[in-house]
Amino acid sequence: MGFQKKISVLAMAIALTSTASSFAAEEAKTDAKKAGAEAPKAWMNKKLTPEQRTDLVLKEMTMDEKLKLVFGYFGTDAPWKGFKRPVESITQSAGFVYGVPRLGIPNLWEADAGVGVASQGGPDVRGATALPSGIATAATWDLKTAFAGGAMIGSESRAFGFNVQLAGGVNIMREPRNGRNFEYGGEDPLLAGLIVGEQIRGIQSNHMVSTLKHYAFNNQETNRFSLNANIDDKSARMSDLLALQIAKEQGNPGSVMCSYNRVNGHYACENDYLLNEVLKKDWGFKGWVMSDWGATHSTVPAANNGLDQQSGIPFDASEYFGAALKEAIQNGWVSEERFNDMARRVLHPMFEFGLVDNPVSPNVKSIDFKTNGLVSQKDSEESIVLLKNDANLLPMAKFYKKIAVIGSHADVGVLSGGGSSQVYPVGGVAGYRGGPAVFPGPMLYYPSSPMKAVQARALESKVTYNDGTDAKAAAKLAAESDIVLVFVNQWTAESVDVPNLSLPDNQDEMVAAVAKANSKTVVVLQTGGPVLMPWLSNVGAVLEAWYPGSNGGEAIARVLFGEVNPSGHLPATFPASESQLPRPVLDGYPEVKDARIEVNYKEGAAVGYKWFDLKGLKPLFPFGYGLSYSEFALGDLKAEVKNGLINASFSVKNTGGVAGKEVAQVYVSPVTAQWESPKRLGGFQKVDLKAGASTTAKVTVDPRLVAVYETASKTWKIAEGDYKVSLASHAMDAKATSVTVHLSAATLDVNGKFVK
Ligand code: BGC
């Protein structure tokens, strides 16, 4: 190409930048063609909007190229299916989608999941930093921590060469026995939605896409591929869907993953109501819907009802979005317009979040695991919940001569949750490895030993370990010790629920025996969610550490010794027994494979504490609960209504002797109007205060939280009347104070905006 021609092509490209119109792009293309030059890639102009860039590149694509964008592969060999991963995919990864290199559209490299860069089990797992479990991050009640964790795992994901992180799980906890609760954000739509939304935002701050999932009502693993979740639209919009809606608003995810189960009779990945109506039309979602791995069941219904991309070939029964989709388009069963919409939806977030402009590199970048470990540790330290602390047994004085550490492989490390979200530790798996040999196993412990971290802080003490498998031996050691740290756990994993809320493997009997032998017993729980504690009244202190992540041993020890004042609060109710639950027996348990069971969400939107409130039930520990080594006074509650919104202000004072953090919670309840339950969490603030210090804090209540959704008009209705605004430190706080405000009748659109 001659110099002159080059200039004219360049000039055209510049002209295009300023006019930013697809018309100009067309002109440029034709002129460039005439000039015999390669067409300028007008869509690479960063000054254009993602919409404009998407439209421009879409016009250049052939049908086969678009088909590639809507067809995803598993990123790991599946020999039992005769499947070999595409050579371009990343080893032991979740997914891969071909891009269109000739047009500068990169491949999509997809990694699981919410706590870090996971690896599918196999020979080439990668070591990465693991955050504490999702429910732990929800227990921080701290949006900054959630964002920081997301930003950190996103940076590792990119460094490994991924540009899509399959993170953003926000299935609210309807079912405390759900094996995946550890991946999610707890039972409240506001808390879960905000926390998970912030994690998504953090991940996407790395020029990548994060994936809100599992859309929707995948609230138990038992029969997850076949169950039918039944719920009415009104209850759905005020509970599970509200959590997803808030997470979507807060995080702006580039993709959404539809779930395995059926909802009101239709598979979630071919569910017109969920995908077309709620997600795309009502919420205005512009990104793409990908199926969960093995969740696509058809070509025409799936494409027409809103699925944009089939994932995880070879897990579906057929390559529905391969040749079958092409034929369906050619025969008019799926319109050209819908097909273009599918491709457009994949492309738009690639421009919006910078995947096109900042291509990932296949060469793994160096990662500062030390710094990232500290990000994880901070998250864990903010998340650990002090549930009981009699006679200030904690923080632990360093002068104990003999410290017993019992159970849960605390000599080796800390537990993690199992399944596709499994992050493998840096430097290879060390120490204990148990559980099932294949998916959802193995049961992995991260090599951050609580025992070693305790010993490092109590150099003068004799620290003795007992594995806790023999209650008598454990009790003997307890009797001979000055203080006992007993570690108990409940391993939970994708694809299996727990049969009940009791700790497995006779751990309850062991704790009871230990507590009988020594009243100075501190229990440290590592669980996926709520568990029962039959020994509670006999132990001195209890910490819920969840699955505490890469540096969990350090985090636990720092809390035990008071280097960190515990400030986590429960993001879910801990029931006193399974009989208190809406479904005392888990539906479908024990699982009969592929049974098409019906799960009826008869509790509607009264999930978690709302159910307990409604039924007047006293849980073991309420939602929002968490103690501190300090004490706090909440007061001076004022609430005013401005432009229809409730603004509450209040003071928080640290009345104790050490610095600490309190999670002040604002609940709202109608005086006359009828809701699904007496009250809802309306807002919260985590405040950090030195001993004796006080501050004022403010909370504005999302108007959807004082409204009731109306299906026929697709609006939220605020009923005229008085509403109680309460300030509390948990959902059943007897010391809560309240004021009353008056709200005028108002209507909000489907997204919670006031309708004039
Ligand atoms: C899980 C998803 C995960 C996908 C890819 C599925 O089994 O439900 O959460 O992202 O696998 O590994």
mmCIF file with all atom_site columns, C-alpha atoms in Angstrom, residues 38-116:
data_model
loop_
_atom_site.group_PDB
_atom_site.id
_atom_site.type_symbol
_atom_site.label_atom_id
_atom_site.label_alt_id
_atom_site.label_comp_id
_atom_site.label_asym_id
_atom_site.label_entity_id
_atom_site.label_seq_id
_atom_site.pdbx_PDB_ins_code
_atom_site.Cartn_x
_atom_site.Cartn_y
_atom_site.Cartn_z
_atom_site.occupancy
_atom_site.B_iso_or_equiv
_atom_site.pdbx_formal_charge
_atom_site.auth_seq_id
_atom_site.auth_comp_id
_atom_site.auth_asym_id
_atom_site.auth_atom_id
_atom_site.pdbx_PDB_model_num
ATOM 1  C CA . GLU A 1 38  ? -7.468  -3.581  4.665  1.00 0.00 ? 38  GLU A CA 1
ATOM 2  C CA . ALA A 1 39  ? -10.656 -2.161  6.220  1.00 0.00 ? 39  ALA A CA 1
ATOM 3  C CA . PRO A 1 40  ? -9.917  -0.086  9.286  1.00 0.00 ? 40  PRO A CA 1
ATOM 4  C CA . LYS A 1 41  ? -11.314 -1.713  12.390 1.00 0.00 ? 41  LYS A CA 1
ATOM 5  C CA . ALA A 1 42  ? -13.614 1.145   13.250 1.00 0.00 ? 42  ALA A CA 1
ATOM 6  C CA . TRP A 1 43  ? -14.924 -0.710  16.307 1.00 0.00 ? 43  TRP A CA 1
ATOM 7  C CA . MET A 1 44  ? -11.457 -0.513  17.826 1.00 0.00 ? 44  MET A CA 1
ATOM 8  C CA . ASN A 1 45  ? -11.986 3.204   18.324 1.00 0.00 ? 45  ASN A CA 1
ATOM 9  C CA . LYS A 1 46  ? -12.238 3.608   22.085 1.00 0.00 ? 46  LYS A CA 1
ATOM 10 C CA . LYS A 1 47  ? -14.064 6.885   21.725 1.00 0.00 ? 47  LYS A CA 1
ATOM 11 C CA . LEU A 1 48  ? -17.146 5.137   20.443 1.00 0.00 ? 48  LEU A CA 1
ATOM 12 C CA . THR A 1 49  ? -19.662 3.744   22.888 1.00 0.00 ? 49  THR A CA 1
ATOM 13 C CA . PRO A 1 50  ? -19.756 -0.015  23.527 1.00 0.00 ? 50  PRO A CA 1
ATOM 14 C CA . GLU A 1 51  ? -23.089 -0.062  21.650 1.00 0.00 ? 51  GLU A CA 1
ATOM 15 C CA . GLN A 1 52  ? -21.588 1.621   18.611 1.00 0.00 ? 52  GLN A CA 1
ATOM 16 C CA . ARG A 1 53  ? -18.544 -0.616  18.639 1.00 0.00 ? 53  ARG A CA 1
ATOM 17 C CA . THR A 1 54  ? -20.696 -3.719  18.993 1.00 0.00 ? 54  THR A CA 1
ATOM 18 C CA . ASP A 1 55  ? -22.904 -2.720  16.088 1.00 0.00 ? 55  ASP A CA 1
ATOM 19 C CA . LEU A 1 56  ? -19.918 -1.976  13.901 1.00 0.00 ? 56  LEU A CA 1
ATOM 20 C CA . VAL A 1 57  ? -18.170 -5.276  14.471 1.00 0.00 ? 57  VAL A CA 1
ATOM 21 C CA . LEU A 1 58  ? -21.351 -7.310  14.307 1.00 0.00 ? 58  LEU A CA 1
ATOM 22 C CA . LYS A 1 59  ? -21.932 -6.103  10.766 1.00 0.00 ? 59  LYS A CA 1
ATOM 23 C CA . GLU A 1 60  ? -18.595 -7.558  9.737  1.00 0.00 ? 60  GLU A CA 1
ATOM 24 C CA . MET A 1 61  ? -19.261 -10.999 11.104 1.00 0.00 ? 61  MET A CA 1
ATOM 25 C CA . THR A 1 62  ? -20.270 -14.036 9.162  1.00 0.00 ? 62  THR A CA 1
ATOM 26 C CA . MET A 1 63  ? -22.940 -16.352 10.476 1.00 0.00 ? 63  MET A CA 1
ATOM 27 C CA . ASP A 1 64  ? -20.341 -18.937 11.444 1.00 0.00 ? 64  ASP A CA 1
ATOM 28 C CA . GLU A 1 65  ? -18.354 -16.370 13.378 1.00 0.00 ? 65  GLU A CA 1
ATOM 29 C CA . LYS A 1 66  ? -21.418 -15.342 15.347 1.00 0.00 ? 66  LYS A CA 1
ATOM 30 C CA . LEU A 1 67  ? -22.200 -18.976 16.008 1.00 0.00 ? 67  LEU A CA 1
ATOM 31 C CA . LYS A 1 68  ? -18.785 -19.372 17.592 1.00 0.00 ? 68  LYS A CA 1
ATOM 32 C CA . LEU A 1 69  ? -19.580 -16.646 20.105 1.00 0.00 ? 69  LEU A CA 1
ATOM 33 C CA . VAL A 1 70  ? -22.638 -18.439 21.409 1.00 0.00 ? 70  VAL A CA 1
ATOM 34 C CA . PHE A 1 71  ? -21.037 -21.852 21.845 1.00 0.00 ? 71  PHE A CA 1
ATOM 35 C CA . GLY A 1 72  ? -18.847 -22.628 24.866 1.00 0.00 ? 72  GLY A CA 1
ATOM 36 C CA . TYR A 1 73  ? -16.612 -25.559 25.730 1.00 0.00 ? 73  TYR A CA 1
ATOM 37 C CA . PHE A 1 74  ? -15.445 -27.066 28.978 1.00 0.00 ? 74  PHE A CA 1
ATOM 38 C CA . GLY A 1 75  ? -11.821 -26.043 29.541 1.00 0.00 ? 75  GLY A CA 1
ATOM 39 C CA . THR A 1 76  ? -10.727 -29.419 30.860 1.00 0.00 ? 76  THR A CA 1
ATOM 40 C CA . ASP A 1 77  ? -10.511 -32.873 29.298 1.00 0.00 ? 77  ASP A CA 1
ATOM 41 C CA . ALA A 1 78  ? -13.499 -35.076 30.103 1.00 0.00 ? 78  ALA A CA 1
ATOM 42 C CA . PRO A 1 79  ? -12.273 -38.527 29.065 1.00 0.00 ? 79  PRO A CA 1
ATOM 43 C CA . TRP A 1 80  ? -15.458 -40.226 30.306 1.00 0.00 ? 80  TRP A CA 1
ATOM 44 C CA . LYS A 1 81  ? -17.257 -38.235 27.616 1.00 0.00 ? 81  LYS A CA 1
ATOM 45 C CA . GLY A 1 82  ? -14.522 -38.682 25.033 1.00 0.00 ? 82  GLY A CA 1
ATOM 46 C CA . PHE A 1 83  ? -13.924 -34.936 25.183 1.00 0.00 ? 83  PHE A CA 1
ATOM 47 C CA . LYS A 1 84  ? -10.641 -33.106 24.753 1.00 0.00 ? 84  LYS A CA 1
ATOM 48 C CA . ARG A 1 85  ? -10.523 -29.440 25.646 1.00 0.00 ? 85  ARG A CA 1
ATOM 49 C CA . PRO A 1 86  ? -9.820  -26.952 22.839 1.00 0.00 ? 86  PRO A CA 1
ATOM 50 C CA . VAL A 1 87  ? -6.060  -26.504 22.578 1.00 0.00 ? 87  VAL A CA 1
ATOM 51 C CA . GLU A 1 88  ? -6.453  -22.772 23.058 1.00 0.00 ? 88  GLU A CA 1
ATOM 52 C CA . SER A 1 89  ? -8.202  -23.185 26.428 1.00 0.00 ? 89  SER A CA 1
ATOM 53 C CA . ILE A 1 90  ? -6.366  -22.916 29.742 1.00 0.00 ? 90  ILE A CA 1
ATOM 54 C CA . THR A 1 91  ? -5.550  -26.138 31.525 1.00 0.00 ? 91  THR A CA 1
ATOM 55 C CA . GLN A 1 92  ? -7.999  -27.420 34.207 1.00 0.00 ? 92  GLN A CA 1
ATOM 56 C CA . SER A 1 93  ? -10.276 -24.436 33.569 1.00 0.00 ? 93  SER A CA 1
ATOM 57 C CA . ALA A 1 94  ? -14.053 -24.135 33.511 1.00 0.00 ? 94  ALA A CA 1
ATOM 58 C CA . GLY A 1 95  ? -14.715 -22.790 30.059 1.00 0.00 ? 95  GLY A CA 1
ATOM 59 C CA . PHE A 1 96  ? -13.626 -21.531 26.696 1.00 0.00 ? 96  PHE A CA 1
ATOM 60 C CA . VAL A 1 97  ? -15.384 -19.715 23.829 1.00 0.00 ? 97  VAL A CA 1
ATOM 61 C CA . TYR A 1 98  ? -13.797 -18.920 20.458 1.00 0.00 ? 98  TYR A CA 1
ATOM 62 C CA . GLY A 1 99  ? -13.597 -15.253 19.546 1.00 0.00 ? 99  GLY A CA 1
ATOM 63 C CA . VAL A 1 100 ? -13.099 -13.784 16.091 1.00 0.00 ? 100 VAL A CA 1
ATOM 64 C CA . PRO A 1 101 ? -9.383  -12.993 15.875 1.00 0.00 ? 101 PRO A CA 1
ATOM 65 C CA . ARG A 1 102 ? -9.525  -11.501 12.369 1.00 0.00 ? 102 ARG A CA 1
ATOM 66 C CA . LEU A 1 103 ? -11.765 -8.780  13.804 1.00 0.00 ? 103 LEU A CA 1
ATOM 67 C CA . GLY A 1 104 ? -9.841  -8.329  17.051 1.00 0.00 ? 104 GLY A CA 1
ATOM 68 C CA . ILE A 1 105 ? -12.476 -10.097 19.152 1.00 0.00 ? 105 ILE A CA 1
ATOM 69 C CA . PRO A 1 106 ? -10.618 -12.218 21.711 1.00 0.00 ? 106 PRO A CA 1
ATOM 70 C CA . ASN A 1 107 ? -11.474 -15.703 22.869 1.00 0.00 ? 107 ASN A CA 1
ATOM 71 C CA . LEU A 1 108 ? -13.227 -15.977 26.217 1.00 0.00 ? 108 LEU A CA 1
ATOM 72 C CA . TRP A 1 109 ? -11.220 -17.829 28.846 1.00 0.00 ? 109 TRP A CA 1
ATOM 73 C CA . GLU A 1 110 ? -13.478 -18.649 31.772 1.00 0.00 ? 110 GLU A CA 1
ATOM 74 C CA . ALA A 1 111 ? -12.399 -19.460 35.332 1.00 0.00 ? 111 ALA A CA 1
ATOM 75 C CA . ASP A 1 112 ? -14.505 -20.437 38.332 1.00 0.00 ? 112 ASP A CA 1
ATOM 76 C CA . ALA A 1 113 ? -15.480 -18.857 40.800 1.00 0.00 ? 113 ALA A CA 1
ATOM 77 C CA . GLY A 1 114 ? -16.303 -16.671 43.795 1.00 0.00 ? 114 GLY A CA 1
ATOM 78 C CA . VAL A 1 115 ? -13.381 -17.115 46.186 1.00 0.00 ? 115 VAL A CA 1
ATOM 79 C CA . GLY A 1 116 ? -10.562 -17.100 43.684 1.00 0.00 ? 116 GLY A CA 1
#
